[in-house]
Short mmCIF file of C-alpha atoms and ligand atoms in Angstrom, two decimals:
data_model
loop_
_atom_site.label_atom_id
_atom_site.label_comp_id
_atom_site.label_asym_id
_atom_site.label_seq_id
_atom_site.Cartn_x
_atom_site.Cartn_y
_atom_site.Cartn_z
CA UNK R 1 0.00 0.00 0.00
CA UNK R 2 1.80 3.16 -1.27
CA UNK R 3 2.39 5.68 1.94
CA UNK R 4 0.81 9.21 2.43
CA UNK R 5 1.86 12.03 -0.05
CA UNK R 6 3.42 9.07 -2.37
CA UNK R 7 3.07 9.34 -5.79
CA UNK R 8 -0.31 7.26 -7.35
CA UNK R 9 -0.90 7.89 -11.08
CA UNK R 10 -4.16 8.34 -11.50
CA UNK R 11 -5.59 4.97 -13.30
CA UNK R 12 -8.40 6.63 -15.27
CA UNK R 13 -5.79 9.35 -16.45
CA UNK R 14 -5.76 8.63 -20.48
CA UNK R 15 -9.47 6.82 -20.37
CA UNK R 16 -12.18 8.52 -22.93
CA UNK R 17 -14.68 6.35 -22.75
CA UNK R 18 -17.57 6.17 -19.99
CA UNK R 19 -17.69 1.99 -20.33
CA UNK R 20 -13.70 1.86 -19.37
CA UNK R 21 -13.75 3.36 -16.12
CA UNK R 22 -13.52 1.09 -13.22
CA UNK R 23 -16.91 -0.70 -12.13
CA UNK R 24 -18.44 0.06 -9.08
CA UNK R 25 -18.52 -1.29 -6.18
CA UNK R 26 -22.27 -2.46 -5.45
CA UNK R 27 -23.37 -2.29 -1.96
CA UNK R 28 -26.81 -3.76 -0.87
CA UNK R 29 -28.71 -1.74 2.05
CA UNK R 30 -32.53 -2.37 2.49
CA UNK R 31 -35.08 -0.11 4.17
CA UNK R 32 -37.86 -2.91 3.30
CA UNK R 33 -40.55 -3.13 6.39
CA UNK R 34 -43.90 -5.21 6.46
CA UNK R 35 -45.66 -1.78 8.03
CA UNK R 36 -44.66 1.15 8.82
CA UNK R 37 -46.28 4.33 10.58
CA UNK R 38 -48.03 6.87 7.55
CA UNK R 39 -46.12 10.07 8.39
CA UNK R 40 -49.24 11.77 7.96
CA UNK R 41 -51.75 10.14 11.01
CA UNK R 42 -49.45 7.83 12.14
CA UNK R 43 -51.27 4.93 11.74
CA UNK R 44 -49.31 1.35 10.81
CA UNK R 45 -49.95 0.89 6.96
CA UNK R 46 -49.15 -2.44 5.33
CA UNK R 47 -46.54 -2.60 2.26
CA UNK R 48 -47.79 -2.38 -0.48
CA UNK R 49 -45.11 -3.17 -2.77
CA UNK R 50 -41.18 -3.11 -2.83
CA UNK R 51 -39.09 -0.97 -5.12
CA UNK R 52 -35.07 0.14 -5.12
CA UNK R 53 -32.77 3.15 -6.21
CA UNK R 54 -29.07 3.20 -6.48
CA UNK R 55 -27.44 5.71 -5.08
CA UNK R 56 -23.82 6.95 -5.82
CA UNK R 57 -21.70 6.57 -3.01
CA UNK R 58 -17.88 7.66 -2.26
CA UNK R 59 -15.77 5.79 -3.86
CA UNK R 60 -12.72 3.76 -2.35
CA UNK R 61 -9.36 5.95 -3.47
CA UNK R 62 -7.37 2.83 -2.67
CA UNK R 63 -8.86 0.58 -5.47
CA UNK R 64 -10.03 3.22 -7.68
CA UNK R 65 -13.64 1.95 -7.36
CA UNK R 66 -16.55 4.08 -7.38
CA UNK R 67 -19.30 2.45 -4.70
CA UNK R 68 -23.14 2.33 -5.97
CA UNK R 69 -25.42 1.96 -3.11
CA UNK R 70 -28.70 0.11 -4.24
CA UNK R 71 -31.37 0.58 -1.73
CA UNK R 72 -34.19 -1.86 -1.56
CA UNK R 73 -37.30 -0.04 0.10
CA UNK R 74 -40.81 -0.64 0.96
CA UNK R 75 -43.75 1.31 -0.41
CA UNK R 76 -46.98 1.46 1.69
CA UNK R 77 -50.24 2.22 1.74
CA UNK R 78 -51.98 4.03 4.27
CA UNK R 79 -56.15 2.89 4.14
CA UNK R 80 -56.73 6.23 6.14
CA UNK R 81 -55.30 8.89 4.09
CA UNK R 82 -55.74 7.01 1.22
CA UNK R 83 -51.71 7.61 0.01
CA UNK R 84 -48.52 6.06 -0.42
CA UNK R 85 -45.45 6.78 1.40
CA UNK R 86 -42.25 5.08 1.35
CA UNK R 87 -40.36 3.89 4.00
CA UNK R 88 -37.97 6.45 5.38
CA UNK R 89 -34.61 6.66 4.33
CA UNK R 90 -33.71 10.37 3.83
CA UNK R 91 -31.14 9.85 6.74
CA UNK R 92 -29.29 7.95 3.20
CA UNK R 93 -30.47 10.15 0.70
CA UNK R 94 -32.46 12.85 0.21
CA UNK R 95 -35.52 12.17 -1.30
CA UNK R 96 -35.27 11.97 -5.15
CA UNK R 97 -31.52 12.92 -4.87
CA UNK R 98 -28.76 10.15 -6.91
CA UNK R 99 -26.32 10.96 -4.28
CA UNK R 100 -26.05 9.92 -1.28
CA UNK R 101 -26.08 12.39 1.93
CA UNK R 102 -21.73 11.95 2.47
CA UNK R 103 -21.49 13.17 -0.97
CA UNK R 104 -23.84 15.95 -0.95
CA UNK R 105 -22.29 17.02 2.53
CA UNK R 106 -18.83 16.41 0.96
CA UNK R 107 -19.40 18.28 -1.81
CA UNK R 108 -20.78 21.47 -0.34
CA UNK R 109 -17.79 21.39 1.89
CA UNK R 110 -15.93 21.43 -0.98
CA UNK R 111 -16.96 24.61 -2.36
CA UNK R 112 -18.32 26.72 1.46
CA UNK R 113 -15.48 26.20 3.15
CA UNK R 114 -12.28 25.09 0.95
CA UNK R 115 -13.18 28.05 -1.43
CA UNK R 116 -12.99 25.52 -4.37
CA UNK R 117 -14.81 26.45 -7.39
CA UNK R 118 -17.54 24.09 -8.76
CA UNK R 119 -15.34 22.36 -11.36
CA UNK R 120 -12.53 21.63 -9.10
CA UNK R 121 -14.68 20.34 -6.79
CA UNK R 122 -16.12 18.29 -9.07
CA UNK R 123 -12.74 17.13 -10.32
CA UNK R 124 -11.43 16.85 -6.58
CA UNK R 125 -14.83 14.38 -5.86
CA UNK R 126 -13.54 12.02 -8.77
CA UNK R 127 -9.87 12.25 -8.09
CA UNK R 128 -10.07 11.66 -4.45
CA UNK R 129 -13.26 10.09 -4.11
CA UNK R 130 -14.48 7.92 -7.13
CA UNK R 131 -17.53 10.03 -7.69
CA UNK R 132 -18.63 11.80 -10.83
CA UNK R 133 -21.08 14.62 -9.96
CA UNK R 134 -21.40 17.45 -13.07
CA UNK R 135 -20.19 20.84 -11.46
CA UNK R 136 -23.57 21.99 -12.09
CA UNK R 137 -25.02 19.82 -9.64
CA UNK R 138 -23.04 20.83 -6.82
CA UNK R 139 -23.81 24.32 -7.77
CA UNK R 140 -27.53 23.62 -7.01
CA UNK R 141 -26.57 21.58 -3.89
CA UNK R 142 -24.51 24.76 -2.15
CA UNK R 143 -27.55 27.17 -3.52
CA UNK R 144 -30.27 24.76 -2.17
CA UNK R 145 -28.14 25.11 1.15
CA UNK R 146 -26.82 21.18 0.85
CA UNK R 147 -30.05 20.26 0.78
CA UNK R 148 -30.88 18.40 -2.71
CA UNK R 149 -34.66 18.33 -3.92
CA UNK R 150 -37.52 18.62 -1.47
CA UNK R 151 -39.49 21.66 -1.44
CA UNK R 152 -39.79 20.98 2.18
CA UNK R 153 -36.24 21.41 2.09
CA UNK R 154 -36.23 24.66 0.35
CA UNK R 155 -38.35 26.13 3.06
CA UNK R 156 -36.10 25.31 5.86
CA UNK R 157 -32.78 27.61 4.60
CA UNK R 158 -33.88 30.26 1.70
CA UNK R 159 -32.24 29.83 -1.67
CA UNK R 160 -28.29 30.82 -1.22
CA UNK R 161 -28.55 30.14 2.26
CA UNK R 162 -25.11 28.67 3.15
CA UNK R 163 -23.71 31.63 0.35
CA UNK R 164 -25.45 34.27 2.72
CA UNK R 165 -24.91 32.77 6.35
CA UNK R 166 -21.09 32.55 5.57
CA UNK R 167 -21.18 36.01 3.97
CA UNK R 168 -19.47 34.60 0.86
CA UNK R 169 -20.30 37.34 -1.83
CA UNK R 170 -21.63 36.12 -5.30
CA UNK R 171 -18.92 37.22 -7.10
CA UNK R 172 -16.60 34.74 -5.91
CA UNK R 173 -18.79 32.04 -6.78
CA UNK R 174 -18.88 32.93 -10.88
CA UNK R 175 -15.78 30.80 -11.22
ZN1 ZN A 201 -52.25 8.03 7.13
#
């Protein structure tokens, strides 16, 4: 195993195609419940049916593996309210988000408090961490407040709310 601050080269330096890159690494995590309380009355609602997203993960910067999370979940269906929820797992992910939360977190760390712009962060999340995520993404990730998605979300932090607590003016983020 090569020491700290050794030399690695960089084994996707030289790669152009997508299908070259190294595999992922697959991990399995399951959120899959017979009931589970509706978030809405609380009562125990019965699955309904079971359904799974993968998730992208940081990556091990030892084997040059990216790590896919697929996350098998249960759906349910509250007889009350008459809607479906899914069983909770925004602790992993935010809801709708292909990331999960280390990433996002990561990322917006990244930019608030290294100072990096969004490319090289975006270029420092694959180089050190095995994780592709399109600069623009993180851009909406830092302006959503590291939040990705949910309205509910939105609500909680306005729009440029980590730019504005840390006084970071705008200009500085044009990079
Ligand atoms: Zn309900």
């Amino acid at each position: 195993m090569p020491g700290p601050g050794e030399y690695r080269p960089d084994p996707t330096v030289g790669i152009g195609r997508v299908e070259d890159l190294p595999k992922p690494k697959i991990a399995c995590q399951s959120r899959n419940y017979r009931r589970r309380p509706c978030p809405r009355c609380g009562h125990r609602a019965y699955r309904d049916r079971v359904a799974r997203r993968t998730l992208h993960d940081l990556g091990n910067p030892l084997t040059g593996r990216p790590r896919d999370i697929i996350l098998i979940y249960s759906q349910h269906y509250c007889t009350r309210c008459r809607k479906y929820f899914n069983a909770d797992m925004s602790d992993t992910a935010a809801p709708g988000s292909h990331y999960t939360r280390r990433v996002v977190e990561l990322a917006v760390r990244l930019v608030v408090e290294d100072g990096l712009p969004y490319r090289t962060a975006s270029w420092a999340l694959w180089r050190d961490h095995r994780v592709f995520v399109p600069y623009a993404t993180i851009q909406n990730w830092v302006e959503a407040g590291g939040e990705k998605g949910g309205a509910s979300d939105r609500h909680r932090l306005p729009r440029l709310g980590v730019i504005r607590l840390l006084g970071i003016p705008r200009r500085r983020r044009a990079v």
